[in-house]
Short mmCIF file of C-alpha atoms and ligand atoms in Angstrom, two decimals:
data_model
loop_
_atom_site.label_atom_id
_atom_site.label_comp_id
_atom_site.label_asym_id
_atom_site.label_seq_id
_atom_site.Cartn_x
_atom_site.Cartn_y
_atom_site.Cartn_z
CA UNK Q 1 -168.17 -7.01 101.66
CA UNK Q 2 -171.13 -6.95 103.95
CA UNK Q 3 -173.25 -8.64 106.57
CA UNK Q 4 -176.76 -10.01 106.34
CA UNK Q 5 -178.91 -9.09 109.33
CA UNK Q 6 -181.67 -11.70 109.73
CA UNK Q 7 -184.61 -11.78 112.12
CA UNK Q 8 -185.54 -15.47 112.05
CA UNK Q 9 -188.84 -17.25 112.63
CA UNK Q 10 -190.81 -16.08 109.59
CA UNK Q 11 -191.95 -18.50 106.88
CA UNK Q 12 -190.28 -18.38 103.48
CA UNK Q 13 -193.27 -18.97 101.20
CA UNK Q 14 -194.97 -17.93 98.00
CA UNK Q 15 -193.99 -18.01 94.34
CA UNK Q 16 -190.50 -17.42 92.90
CA UNK Q 17 -188.73 -17.82 89.57
CA UNK Q 18 -185.16 -19.05 89.81
CA UNK Q 19 -182.55 -17.04 87.94
CA UNK Q 20 -180.09 -18.26 85.33
CA UNK Q 21 -177.61 -20.93 86.41
CA UNK Q 22 -174.18 -19.64 87.49
CA UNK Q 23 -172.46 -22.92 86.66
CA UNK Q 24 -174.09 -23.04 83.24
CA UNK Q 25 -173.46 -19.37 82.44
CA UNK Q 26 -169.71 -19.31 83.16
CA UNK Q 27 -168.62 -21.99 80.62
CA UNK Q 28 -171.04 -20.56 78.03
CA UNK Q 29 -169.46 -17.11 78.44
CA UNK Q 30 -165.99 -18.59 77.89
CA UNK Q 31 -167.28 -20.49 74.83
CA UNK Q 32 -168.29 -17.20 73.15
CA UNK Q 33 -164.58 -16.69 72.41
CA UNK Q 34 -164.68 -19.61 69.98
CA UNK Q 35 -166.87 -17.71 67.51
CA UNK Q 36 -165.37 -14.65 65.84
CA UNK Q 37 -168.89 -13.29 65.87
CA UNK Q 38 -171.68 -11.93 68.08
CA UNK Q 39 -173.43 -14.04 70.74
CA UNK Q 40 -176.60 -12.97 72.57
CA UNK Q 41 -177.26 -14.68 75.91
CA UNK Q 42 -180.63 -14.39 77.68
CA UNK Q 43 -181.51 -14.99 81.37
CA UNK Q 44 -177.99 -14.11 82.49
CA UNK Q 45 -177.83 -13.97 86.31
CA UNK Q 46 -176.61 -10.63 87.72
CA UNK Q 47 -173.98 -12.16 90.02
CA UNK Q 48 -170.37 -11.19 90.68
CA UNK Q 49 -168.89 -14.28 89.02
CA UNK Q 50 -170.62 -13.24 85.78
CA UNK Q 51 -169.41 -9.63 86.19
CA UNK Q 52 -165.83 -10.92 86.65
CA UNK Q 53 -166.11 -13.18 83.60
CA UNK Q 54 -167.44 -10.35 81.42
CA UNK Q 55 -164.53 -8.19 82.60
CA UNK Q 56 -162.12 -10.90 81.45
CA UNK Q 57 -163.79 -10.96 78.03
CA UNK Q 58 -163.48 -7.16 77.81
CA UNK Q 59 -159.82 -7.30 78.83
CA UNK Q 60 -159.27 -9.78 75.99
CA UNK Q 61 -160.67 -7.19 73.59
CA UNK Q 62 -164.29 -8.32 73.28
CA UNK Q 63 -167.17 -5.85 73.22
CA UNK Q 64 -169.78 -6.56 75.94
CA UNK Q 65 -173.23 -4.96 76.31
CA UNK Q 66 -175.38 -5.99 79.25
CA UNK Q 67 -179.03 -4.93 79.30
CA UNK Q 68 -181.00 -6.38 82.21
CA UNK Q 69 -180.61 -10.13 81.84
CA UNK Q 70 -179.49 -10.03 78.21
CA UNK Q 71 -175.79 -9.93 77.39
CA UNK Q 72 -174.40 -9.25 73.90
CA UNK Q 73 -170.80 -10.34 73.39
CA UNK Q 74 -168.92 -9.41 70.20
CA UNK Q 75 -165.74 -11.48 69.91
CA UNK Q 76 -164.80 -10.49 66.35
CA UNK Q 77 -161.70 -8.69 67.60
CA UNK Q 78 -159.65 -9.97 70.47
CA UNK Q 79 -156.38 -8.27 71.35
CA UNK Q 80 -154.87 -10.58 73.94
CA UNK Q 81 -154.62 -14.19 75.03
CA UNK Q 82 -153.47 -13.39 78.59
CA UNK Q 83 -155.84 -13.62 81.56
CA UNK Q 84 -155.19 -11.29 84.46
CA UNK Q 85 -153.63 -13.17 87.40
CA UNK Q 86 -155.80 -11.44 89.97
CA UNK Q 87 -158.99 -12.57 88.22
CA UNK Q 88 -157.84 -16.20 88.01
CA UNK Q 89 -156.94 -16.17 91.69
CA UNK Q 90 -160.37 -14.86 92.65
CA UNK Q 91 -162.41 -17.11 90.38
CA UNK Q 92 -161.42 -20.70 89.59
CA UNK Q 93 -163.81 -21.01 86.71
CA UNK Q 94 -161.58 -18.64 84.71
CA UNK Q 95 -159.55 -21.81 83.99
CA UNK Q 96 -162.20 -22.47 81.32
CA UNK Q 97 -160.69 -19.64 79.28
CA UNK Q 98 -157.69 -21.93 78.75
CA UNK Q 99 -159.61 -24.23 76.44
CA UNK Q 100 -161.51 -21.42 74.76
CA UNK Q 101 -158.43 -19.29 74.06
CA UNK Q 102 -156.44 -22.29 72.79
CA UNK Q 103 -159.37 -23.19 70.56
CA UNK Q 104 -159.54 -19.63 69.24
CA UNK Q 105 -155.96 -18.33 69.27
CA UNK Q 106 -153.94 -21.52 69.77
CA UNK Q 107 -152.26 -19.84 72.70
CA UNK Q 108 -153.18 -18.81 76.24
CA UNK Q 109 -151.45 -17.50 79.31
CA UNK Q 110 -152.98 -17.46 82.78
CA UNK Q 111 -152.08 -17.96 86.38
CA UNK Q 112 -152.43 -21.35 87.94
CA UNK Q 113 -155.82 -21.11 89.69
CA UNK Q 114 -155.53 -21.45 93.44
CA UNK Q 115 -157.52 -23.63 95.74
CA UNK Q 116 -160.35 -22.29 97.83
CA UNK Q 117 -162.19 -22.94 101.07
CA UNK Q 118 -163.66 -26.23 99.85
CA UNK Q 119 -160.46 -27.88 98.71
CA UNK Q 120 -157.24 -27.85 96.69
CA UNK Q 121 -159.09 -27.75 93.38
CA UNK Q 122 -156.23 -29.09 91.18
CA UNK Q 123 -156.35 -28.89 87.36
CA UNK Q 124 -154.16 -31.91 86.55
CA UNK Q 125 -156.97 -33.57 84.56
CA UNK Q 126 -157.41 -30.44 82.42
CA UNK Q 127 -153.69 -30.18 81.66
CA UNK Q 128 -153.15 -33.90 81.01
CA UNK Q 129 -156.00 -33.87 78.48
CA UNK Q 130 -154.66 -30.75 76.74
CA UNK Q 131 -151.21 -32.30 76.43
CA UNK Q 132 -152.78 -35.35 74.77
CA UNK Q 133 -154.41 -32.95 72.32
CA UNK Q 134 -151.05 -31.44 71.37
CA UNK Q 135 -150.87 -28.46 73.72
CA UNK Q 136 -147.41 -27.47 74.95
CA UNK Q 137 -147.66 -26.24 78.54
CA UNK Q 138 -144.88 -24.25 80.21
CA UNK Q 139 -145.34 -23.55 83.90
CA UNK Q 140 -143.17 -20.84 85.39
CA UNK Q 141 -143.78 -18.89 88.63
CA UNK Q 142 -147.33 -20.32 88.77
CA UNK Q 143 -148.09 -18.99 85.29
CA UNK Q 144 -149.35 -21.45 82.66
CA UNK Q 145 -147.99 -20.50 79.23
CA UNK Q 146 -149.75 -22.71 76.65
CA UNK Q 147 -149.63 -23.00 72.90
CA UNK Q 148 -150.67 -25.49 70.28
CA UNK Q 149 -149.84 -25.65 66.56
CA UNK Q 150 -152.28 -28.44 65.67
CA UNK Q 151 -155.17 -29.32 67.96
CA UNK Q 152 -155.36 -33.11 67.67
CA UNK Q 153 -158.59 -34.97 68.23
CA UNK Q 154 -157.93 -38.01 70.43
CA UNK Q 155 -159.43 -40.32 73.05
CA UNK Q 156 -159.35 -39.00 76.63
CA UNK Q 157 -160.25 -40.97 79.73
CA UNK Q 158 -161.04 -38.95 82.86
CA UNK Q 159 -160.20 -40.89 86.06
CA UNK Q 160 -162.82 -38.71 87.77
CA UNK Q 161 -165.81 -37.22 85.90
CA UNK Q 162 -164.59 -33.68 86.52
CA UNK Q 163 -167.12 -31.02 85.44
CA UNK Q 164 -164.48 -28.39 84.69
CA UNK Q 165 -162.15 -30.77 82.90
CA UNK Q 166 -165.00 -32.08 80.72
CA UNK Q 167 -166.01 -28.50 79.86
CA UNK Q 168 -162.45 -27.40 79.14
CA UNK Q 169 -161.80 -30.40 76.87
CA UNK Q 170 -165.02 -29.64 74.97
CA UNK Q 171 -163.94 -26.01 74.48
CA UNK Q 172 -160.76 -27.20 72.77
CA UNK Q 173 -162.05 -30.34 71.02
CA UNK Q 174 -164.72 -28.45 69.01
CA UNK Q 175 -161.87 -26.85 67.02
CA UNK Q 176 -159.62 -29.93 66.85
CA UNK Q 177 -158.57 -31.72 63.66
CA UNK Q 178 -160.35 -35.06 63.87
CA UNK Q 179 -162.54 -36.68 66.49
CA UNK Q 180 -162.23 -36.48 70.28
CA UNK Q 181 -163.88 -39.05 72.54
CA UNK Q 182 -164.17 -38.13 76.21
CA UNK Q 183 -164.69 -41.21 78.35
CA UNK Q 184 -165.97 -41.00 81.94
CA UNK Q 185 -167.14 -37.48 81.10
CA UNK Q 186 -169.13 -35.45 83.61
CA UNK Q 187 -172.93 -35.78 83.12
CA UNK Q 188 -173.93 -32.63 85.02
CA UNK Q 189 -176.75 -30.53 83.47
CA UNK Q 190 -174.32 -27.63 83.15
CA UNK Q 191 -172.15 -29.73 80.80
CA UNK Q 192 -175.27 -30.54 78.76
CA UNK Q 193 -176.06 -26.82 78.55
CA UNK Q 194 -172.54 -26.04 77.30
CA UNK Q 195 -172.89 -28.70 74.59
CA UNK Q 196 -176.25 -27.24 73.52
CA UNK Q 197 -174.66 -23.81 73.21
CA UNK Q 198 -171.64 -25.10 71.28
CA UNK Q 199 -174.00 -27.01 68.97
CA UNK Q 200 -175.95 -23.77 68.39
CA UNK Q 201 -172.60 -22.26 67.32
CA UNK Q 202 -172.11 -25.06 64.76
CA UNK Q 203 -170.17 -27.65 66.76
CA UNK Q 204 -170.61 -31.38 66.10
CA UNK Q 205 -171.02 -33.07 69.51
CA UNK Q 206 -172.81 -36.28 70.52
CA UNK Q 207 -173.53 -38.03 73.82
CA UNK Q 208 -173.84 -35.14 76.25
CA UNK Q 209 -175.39 -36.24 79.54
CA UNK Q 210 -173.74 -39.65 79.22
CA UNK Q 211 -170.25 -40.70 80.28
CA UNK Q 212 -169.02 -40.77 76.68
CA UNK Q 213 -169.03 -37.58 74.63
CA UNK Q 214 -167.85 -37.56 71.01
CA UNK Q 215 -166.72 -34.34 69.31
CA UNK Q 216 -166.02 -33.95 65.60
CA UNK Q 217 -163.79 -30.88 65.31
CA UNK Q 218 -164.82 -28.11 62.91
CA UNK Q 219 -162.79 -25.25 61.45
CA UNK Q 220 -165.29 -22.48 62.18
CA UNK Q 221 -167.94 -21.65 64.75
CA UNK Q 222 -170.46 -18.82 64.42
CA UNK Q 223 -172.35 -16.71 66.96
CA UNK Q 224 -175.64 -17.82 68.51
CA UNK Q 225 -178.62 -16.60 70.54
CA UNK Q 226 -179.05 -18.74 73.66
CA UNK Q 227 -181.00 -18.77 76.93
CA UNK Q 228 -179.27 -19.78 80.16
CA UNK Q 229 -181.42 -22.39 81.99
CA UNK Q 230 -182.63 -21.93 85.57
CA UNK Q 231 -180.22 -22.60 88.42
CA UNK Q 232 -180.95 -25.98 90.03
CA UNK Q 233 -178.79 -25.15 93.06
CA UNK Q 234 -180.57 -21.83 93.59
CA UNK Q 235 -183.84 -23.75 93.36
CA UNK Q 236 -182.63 -26.24 95.97
CA UNK Q 237 -181.53 -23.34 98.17
CA UNK Q 238 -185.01 -21.78 98.22
CA UNK Q 239 -186.60 -25.19 98.82
CA UNK Q 240 -184.27 -25.57 101.81
CA UNK Q 241 -185.23 -22.18 103.28
CA UNK Q 242 -188.95 -22.88 102.82
CA UNK Q 243 -188.71 -26.38 104.33
CA UNK Q 244 -186.74 -25.09 107.34
CA UNK Q 245 -189.23 -22.29 108.01
CA UNK Q 246 -192.41 -24.28 107.28
CA UNK Q 247 -193.37 -22.33 104.17
CA UNK Q 248 -195.18 -23.60 101.07
CA UNK Q 249 -193.27 -22.69 97.91
CA UNK Q 250 -193.98 -22.54 94.18
CA UNK Q 251 -190.74 -22.47 92.18
CA UNK Q 252 -190.71 -21.65 88.45
CA UNK Q 253 -187.88 -21.96 85.95
CA UNK Q 254 -186.53 -25.35 87.06
CA UNK Q 255 -185.86 -28.29 84.72
CA UNK Q 256 -187.57 -31.37 86.17
CA UNK Q 257 -184.94 -33.91 85.12
CA UNK Q 258 -182.22 -31.98 86.98
CA UNK Q 259 -183.83 -32.05 90.42
CA UNK Q 260 -184.19 -35.80 91.11
CA UNK Q 261 -181.60 -36.44 93.80
CA UNK Q 262 -182.27 -33.17 95.63
CA UNK Q 263 -186.04 -33.69 95.83
CA UNK Q 264 -185.51 -37.31 96.96
CA UNK Q 265 -183.70 -36.12 100.08
CA UNK Q 266 -186.25 -33.41 100.79
CA UNK Q 267 -189.02 -36.06 100.29
CA UNK Q 268 -187.35 -38.37 102.83
CA UNK Q 269 -187.54 -35.44 105.28
CA UNK Q 270 -191.30 -35.35 104.74
CA UNK Q 271 -191.64 -32.63 102.11
CA UNK Q 272 -194.34 -33.20 99.48
CA UNK Q 273 -193.82 -32.14 95.85
CA UNK Q 274 -196.03 -31.68 92.83
CA UNK Q 275 -194.81 -30.72 89.35
CA UNK Q 276 -197.50 -28.38 88.00
CA UNK Q 277 -195.87 -28.61 84.58
CA UNK Q 278 -192.34 -29.34 83.34
CA UNK Q 279 -190.81 -26.26 84.98
CA UNK Q 280 -193.09 -25.41 87.92
CA UNK Q 281 -192.62 -27.17 91.24
CA UNK Q 282 -194.91 -26.95 94.29
CA UNK Q 283 -193.46 -27.89 97.69
CA UNK Q 284 -195.29 -28.36 101.00
CA UNK Q 285 -193.10 -29.02 104.06
CA UNK Q 286 -194.10 -31.35 106.92
CA UNK Q 287 -194.99 -29.99 110.36
CA UNK Q 288 -191.85 -31.70 111.61
CA UNK Q 289 -188.87 -32.60 109.42
CA UNK Q 290 -188.00 -36.32 109.54
CA UNK Q 291 -184.37 -37.42 109.90
CA UNK Q 292 -182.64 -40.82 110.22
CA UNK Q 293 -181.24 -40.65 106.72
CA UNK Q 294 -177.85 -40.80 105.02
CA UNK Q 295 -176.75 -38.55 102.16
CA UNK Q 296 -173.74 -39.31 99.98
CA UNK Q 297 -172.69 -36.61 97.53
CA UNK Q 298 -171.35 -37.57 94.13
CA UNK Q 299 -171.20 -36.73 90.43
CA UNK Q 300 -174.56 -36.29 88.67
CA UNK Q 301 -177.10 -37.88 89.02
CA UNK Q 302 -176.07 -38.42 92.66
CA UNK Q 303 -176.85 -35.82 95.33
CA UNK Q 304 -174.90 -32.71 94.25
CA UNK Q 305 -172.02 -31.53 96.41
CA UNK Q 306 -173.22 -27.95 95.94
CA UNK Q 307 -176.39 -28.85 97.84
CA UNK Q 308 -174.52 -30.57 100.69
CA UNK Q 309 -174.17 -27.44 102.90
CA UNK Q 310 -177.88 -26.69 102.38
CA UNK Q 311 -178.83 -30.27 103.27
CA UNK Q 312 -176.72 -30.05 106.42
CA UNK Q 313 -178.57 -26.91 107.41
CA UNK Q 314 -181.94 -28.57 106.79
CA UNK Q 315 -181.04 -31.72 108.73
CA UNK Q 316 -180.09 -29.75 111.86
CA UNK Q 317 -183.86 -29.45 112.44
CA UNK Q 318 -184.83 -32.98 111.31
CA UNK Q 319 -186.01 -35.39 114.04
CA UNK Q 320 -183.43 -38.13 114.49
CA UNK Q 321 -179.83 -38.61 113.42
CA UNK Q 322 -178.46 -38.15 109.91
CA UNK Q 323 -175.13 -38.80 108.22
CA UNK Q 324 -173.67 -36.84 105.32
CA UNK Q 325 -170.67 -38.14 103.37
CA UNK Q 326 -168.95 -35.54 101.17
CA UNK Q 327 -167.13 -37.57 98.50
CA UNK Q 328 -166.34 -34.79 95.99
CA UNK Q 329 -164.44 -32.07 97.87
CA UNK Q 330 -162.13 -32.68 100.79
CA UNK Q 331 -162.95 -29.57 102.85
CA UNK Q 332 -166.60 -28.72 102.37
CA UNK Q 333 -167.91 -28.76 105.95
CA UNK Q 334 -167.04 -25.17 106.93
CA UNK Q 335 -170.72 -24.50 107.61
CA UNK Q 336 -170.79 -27.13 110.41
CA UNK Q 337 -168.98 -25.06 113.03
CA UNK Q 338 -171.06 -21.99 112.24
CA UNK Q 339 -174.32 -23.98 112.44
CA UNK Q 340 -173.22 -25.31 115.85
CA UNK Q 341 -172.90 -21.70 117.03
CA UNK Q 342 -176.63 -21.47 116.22
CA UNK Q 343 -177.37 -24.51 118.41
CA UNK Q 344 -176.99 -27.32 115.89
CA UNK Q 345 -175.52 -30.69 116.96
CA UNK Q 346 -173.03 -31.70 114.26
CA UNK Q 347 -169.93 -33.85 114.60
CA UNK Q 348 -167.36 -34.09 111.81
CA UNK Q 349 -165.10 -37.06 111.22
CA UNK Q 350 -163.04 -36.75 108.05
CA UNK Q 351 -165.45 -36.57 105.13
CA UNK Q 352 -168.43 -37.58 107.25
CA UNK Q 353 -170.78 -35.37 109.25
CA UNK Q 354 -173.11 -36.81 111.90
CA UNK Q 355 -176.10 -34.56 112.62
CA UNK Q 356 -178.46 -34.99 115.56
CA UNK Q 357 -181.62 -32.96 115.01
CA UNK Q 358 -182.49 -30.23 117.52
CA UNK Q 359 -185.88 -28.64 118.19
CA UNK Q 360 -184.74 -25.18 117.21
CA UNK Q 361 -181.79 -23.03 116.24
CA UNK Q 362 -181.07 -19.65 117.83
CA UNK Q 363 -179.68 -16.50 116.26
CA UNK Q 364 -175.90 -15.99 116.33
CA UNK Q 365 -173.05 -14.08 114.66
CA UNK Q 366 -171.59 -16.37 111.99
CA UNK Q 367 -169.29 -16.11 108.96
CA UNK Q 368 -169.50 -17.61 105.47
CA UNK Q 369 -166.27 -19.17 104.16
CA UNK Q 370 -167.59 -19.93 100.68
CA UNK Q 371 -170.64 -19.48 98.47
CA UNK Q 372 -172.80 -22.45 99.47
CA UNK Q 373 -171.74 -22.23 103.14
CA UNK Q 374 -173.10 -18.68 103.15
CA UNK Q 375 -176.38 -19.79 101.60
CA UNK Q 376 -176.71 -22.57 104.18
CA UNK Q 377 -176.14 -20.12 107.06
CA UNK Q 378 -178.78 -17.76 105.66
CA UNK Q 379 -181.32 -20.61 105.53
CA UNK Q 380 -180.50 -21.49 109.14
CA UNK Q 381 -180.72 -17.83 110.21
CA UNK Q 382 -184.17 -17.49 108.59
CA UNK Q 383 -185.36 -20.51 110.62
CA UNK Q 384 -183.61 -19.60 113.89
CA UNK Q 385 -185.24 -17.84 116.82
CA UNK Q 386 -183.84 -14.34 117.20
CA UNK Q 387 -181.42 -12.22 115.22
CA UNK Q 388 -178.39 -13.51 113.30
CA UNK Q 389 -175.51 -11.67 111.68
CA UNK Q 390 -174.13 -13.57 108.68
CA UNK Q 391 -170.80 -12.09 107.56
CA UNK Q 392 -169.27 -12.71 104.12
CA UNK Q 393 -171.90 -11.46 101.68
CA UNK Q 394 -169.16 -11.24 99.03
CA UNK Q 395 -169.14 -15.03 98.86
CA UNK Q 396 -172.94 -15.34 98.56
CA UNK Q 397 -173.14 -12.61 95.89
CA UNK Q 398 -170.84 -14.70 93.67
CA UNK Q 399 -173.72 -17.09 92.96
CA UNK Q 400 -176.98 -15.54 94.16
CA UNK Q 401 -178.47 -12.32 92.77
CA UNK Q 402 -179.61 -10.10 95.68
CA UNK Q 403 -180.56 -13.09 97.81
CA UNK Q 404 -181.71 -10.71 100.56
CA UNK Q 405 -184.31 -9.20 98.21
CA UNK Q 406 -185.41 -12.66 97.11
CA UNK Q 407 -185.89 -13.92 100.67
CA UNK Q 408 -187.62 -10.64 101.65
CA UNK Q 409 -189.98 -11.06 98.69
CA UNK Q 410 -190.84 -14.52 100.06
CA UNK Q 411 -191.58 -13.23 103.57
CA UNK Q 412 -188.18 -13.24 105.27
CA UNK Q 413 -186.95 -10.42 107.51
CA UNK Q 414 -183.42 -9.97 106.10
CA UNK Q 415 -181.31 -7.02 105.00
CA UNK Q 416 -177.78 -6.55 103.77
CA UNK Q 417 -175.57 -4.04 105.52
CA UNK Q 418 -172.66 -3.19 103.24
CA UNK Q 419 -169.34 -2.80 105.04
CA UNK Q 420 -167.98 0.75 104.94
CA UNK Q 421 -164.19 0.95 105.40
CA UNK Q 422 -164.11 -2.19 107.48
CA UNK Q 423 -167.09 -1.48 109.73
CA UNK Q 424 -170.62 -2.82 109.50
C1 EPZ V 1 -167.71 -27.35 89.25
O1 EPZ V 1 -166.44 -27.16 89.84
C2 EPZ V 1 -168.62 -26.31 89.88
N1 EPZ V 1 -168.14 -24.97 89.55
C3 EPZ V 1 -168.66 -26.49 91.39
O2 EPZ V 1 -169.60 -25.54 91.92
C4 EPZ V 1 -169.18 -27.90 91.69
O3 EPZ V 1 -169.16 -28.11 93.08
C5 EPZ V 1 -168.28 -28.94 90.99
O4 EPZ V 1 -168.23 -28.66 89.57
C6 EPZ V 1 -168.78 -30.36 91.17
O5 EPZ V 1 -170.07 -30.48 90.68
C7 EPZ V 1 -168.44 -24.43 88.36
O6 EPZ V 1 -169.07 -25.05 87.53
C8 EPZ V 1 -167.96 -23.03 88.11
P1 EPZ V 1 -164.74 -30.77 89.40
P2 EPZ V 1 -165.14 -27.95 89.24
O7 EPZ V 1 -163.67 -30.52 88.43
O8 EPZ V 1 -165.26 -28.04 87.76
C9 EPZ V 1 -161.12 -32.97 91.50
C10 EPZ V 1 -170.35 -23.82 93.35
O9 EPZ V 1 -170.54 -23.74 94.57
N2 EPZ V 1 -160.31 -32.56 90.34
O10 EPZ V 1 -165.89 -31.67 89.01
O11 EPZ V 1 -163.93 -27.35 89.81
C11 EPZ V 1 -161.43 -31.76 92.41
O12 EPZ V 1 -160.37 -31.53 93.29
C12 EPZ V 1 -169.11 -24.52 92.82
O13 EPZ V 1 -171.12 -23.37 92.48
C13 EPZ V 1 -159.01 -33.03 90.22
O14 EPZ V 1 -158.52 -33.78 91.07
O15 EPZ V 1 -165.37 -29.39 89.89
C14 EPZ V 1 -162.67 -32.21 93.14
O16 EPZ V 1 -162.29 -33.02 94.24
C15 EPZ V 1 -168.24 -25.08 93.94
N3 EPZ V 1 -158.27 -32.65 89.14
C16 EPZ V 1 -163.39 -33.07 92.12
O17 EPZ V 1 -162.42 -33.41 91.11
C17 EPZ V 1 -158.78 -31.82 88.17
O18 EPZ V 1 -158.05 -31.53 87.19
C18 EPZ V 1 -164.57 -32.35 91.47
O19 EPZ V 1 -164.06 -31.27 90.76
C19 EPZ V 1 -160.10 -31.34 88.32
C20 EPZ V 1 -160.85 -31.73 89.40
#
C-alpha cells in the first residue's frame, strides 16, 4: 500500500525496454502444472500478480526458484489440488488453475473468483465449456469442487471471445481424449503465447490467433524453456506518458503485430512512429495532441480495453472532443472522476465517455481503483502542472514492475511513499 508523489511537467523521454507481459505470464505459469517436469521461464516480470501465482504453485507442492527474471518451476510432485480462497479472491486469473489442475489431477477445488472494480467478471463460459468436456462441478458456499474421470474432446462455441475462457479450455483440452475445437476463440496475443508454450511442452494445437483453435489431446506433456514476450499494454502505457508530456521515446521489446490498434489511435492524435526493426519502436509526439476521434474497445485486433483508461488520460489533453465506448467491461471508467479532479472535462453516459480536451491538467490528490486506472492517473500526473498524490500503488504494482523507477529513468519526477501502519 502506498502513494506515488509526482511533480508533473517534465518530459518522459529516452529509451526503455518493456518487461515481460503480465497477461501472457499468468496463464503460462498455470500451464506449468500440466507437465510433471521442470519448466524454465525467462523475462518474467517482477510484479505482485506473478508473486501471488508462484505462491499458489508452491502451495500446491511445486518447487519454485526465481533468479532475477528467470523462474524455474518443478512440478514433478504436487501435493494438493485446492487453491487458497484468499488468493482466488485477490487475483481473478487464479481461475486458470482450474483447467490446469483438472488437466493434471482430474480434480480441482477453488473459490468462485469475485468481481472487481471493472465489472462482475463472471466465469459462466469457463464452467459451461468444462461441463461439455465431462467435468462435474459442485458449487457450495462459493467453492467450486470439480472433478473429471475422462476429459472428452468436443466442439465448444464461445458466445463471446473470452480470453480467460479460451485459455482455460486450452489448459484442459491439451490432455483430453480426442479433439477439441474452440469456435469464436479469443485471438489476443496472450492466447497465442500460451499456445506456443503448450506446443513447446508437446501439445498438438492449431489455429491460434484465429477464431477457431483445434486441439488434439495428448497423454503426456513435458517441461520446456520459454521466454515471456514483452508487455504490449506496458508499452502502450509508456507511449501514453511520453505523448502526454511531449517526450520522444524509443521502446524496445515490443512485437510489431500486437500494437496496430493502439498505435492507430496515437497516430490520429498526431504522434509519429517508426519501427527501427521488428521490436524497436520510435515515437515522436506532436506539439499539440489532436482530438475529434472516437475509440471503441473490443476483442483483439480492436483497440484493447486495457488501454482504454490510458487513452482517456491522453485524450484529456487532445484539442477537440473525443468519444470512448467501452464494450468489454461494464464498469471501466473509474479513472474519469479522478481525471476530472485534475481539471479534465469528461462526461460519462453508460458505457460511453465524452471527453473535451483542456489546455492543461493540474496536480491533485487522486486514488486508483484498479491496475490500469492507476497507470492512467500516473500518466496524467506526470503531464499535470504541480504536484499530485496518486494513492493505490498496490493496484499498479500488480502489473507494472517499479513503475516509479521506470518513469524516473525516463525523466519523470516521481517517487513511491510506502504506507506505514495506515499513514503516508
Ligand atoms: C483478460 O481478462 C485480462 N486478464 C484482462 O486484463 C483483459 O482486460 C481481458 O482479458 C480482456 O482482454 C488477464 O489476462 C489476467 P475476458 P479476462 O474473459 O480473461 C465476460 C488487466 O488490466 N465474460 O475476455 O477475465 C466478462 O465479464 C486485465 O491486465 C463472461 O461474461 O477477460 C467481460 O465482460 C483487466 N463470462 C468480457 O467477457 C465468462 O465466463 C471479457 O472478459 C468470461 C468472461
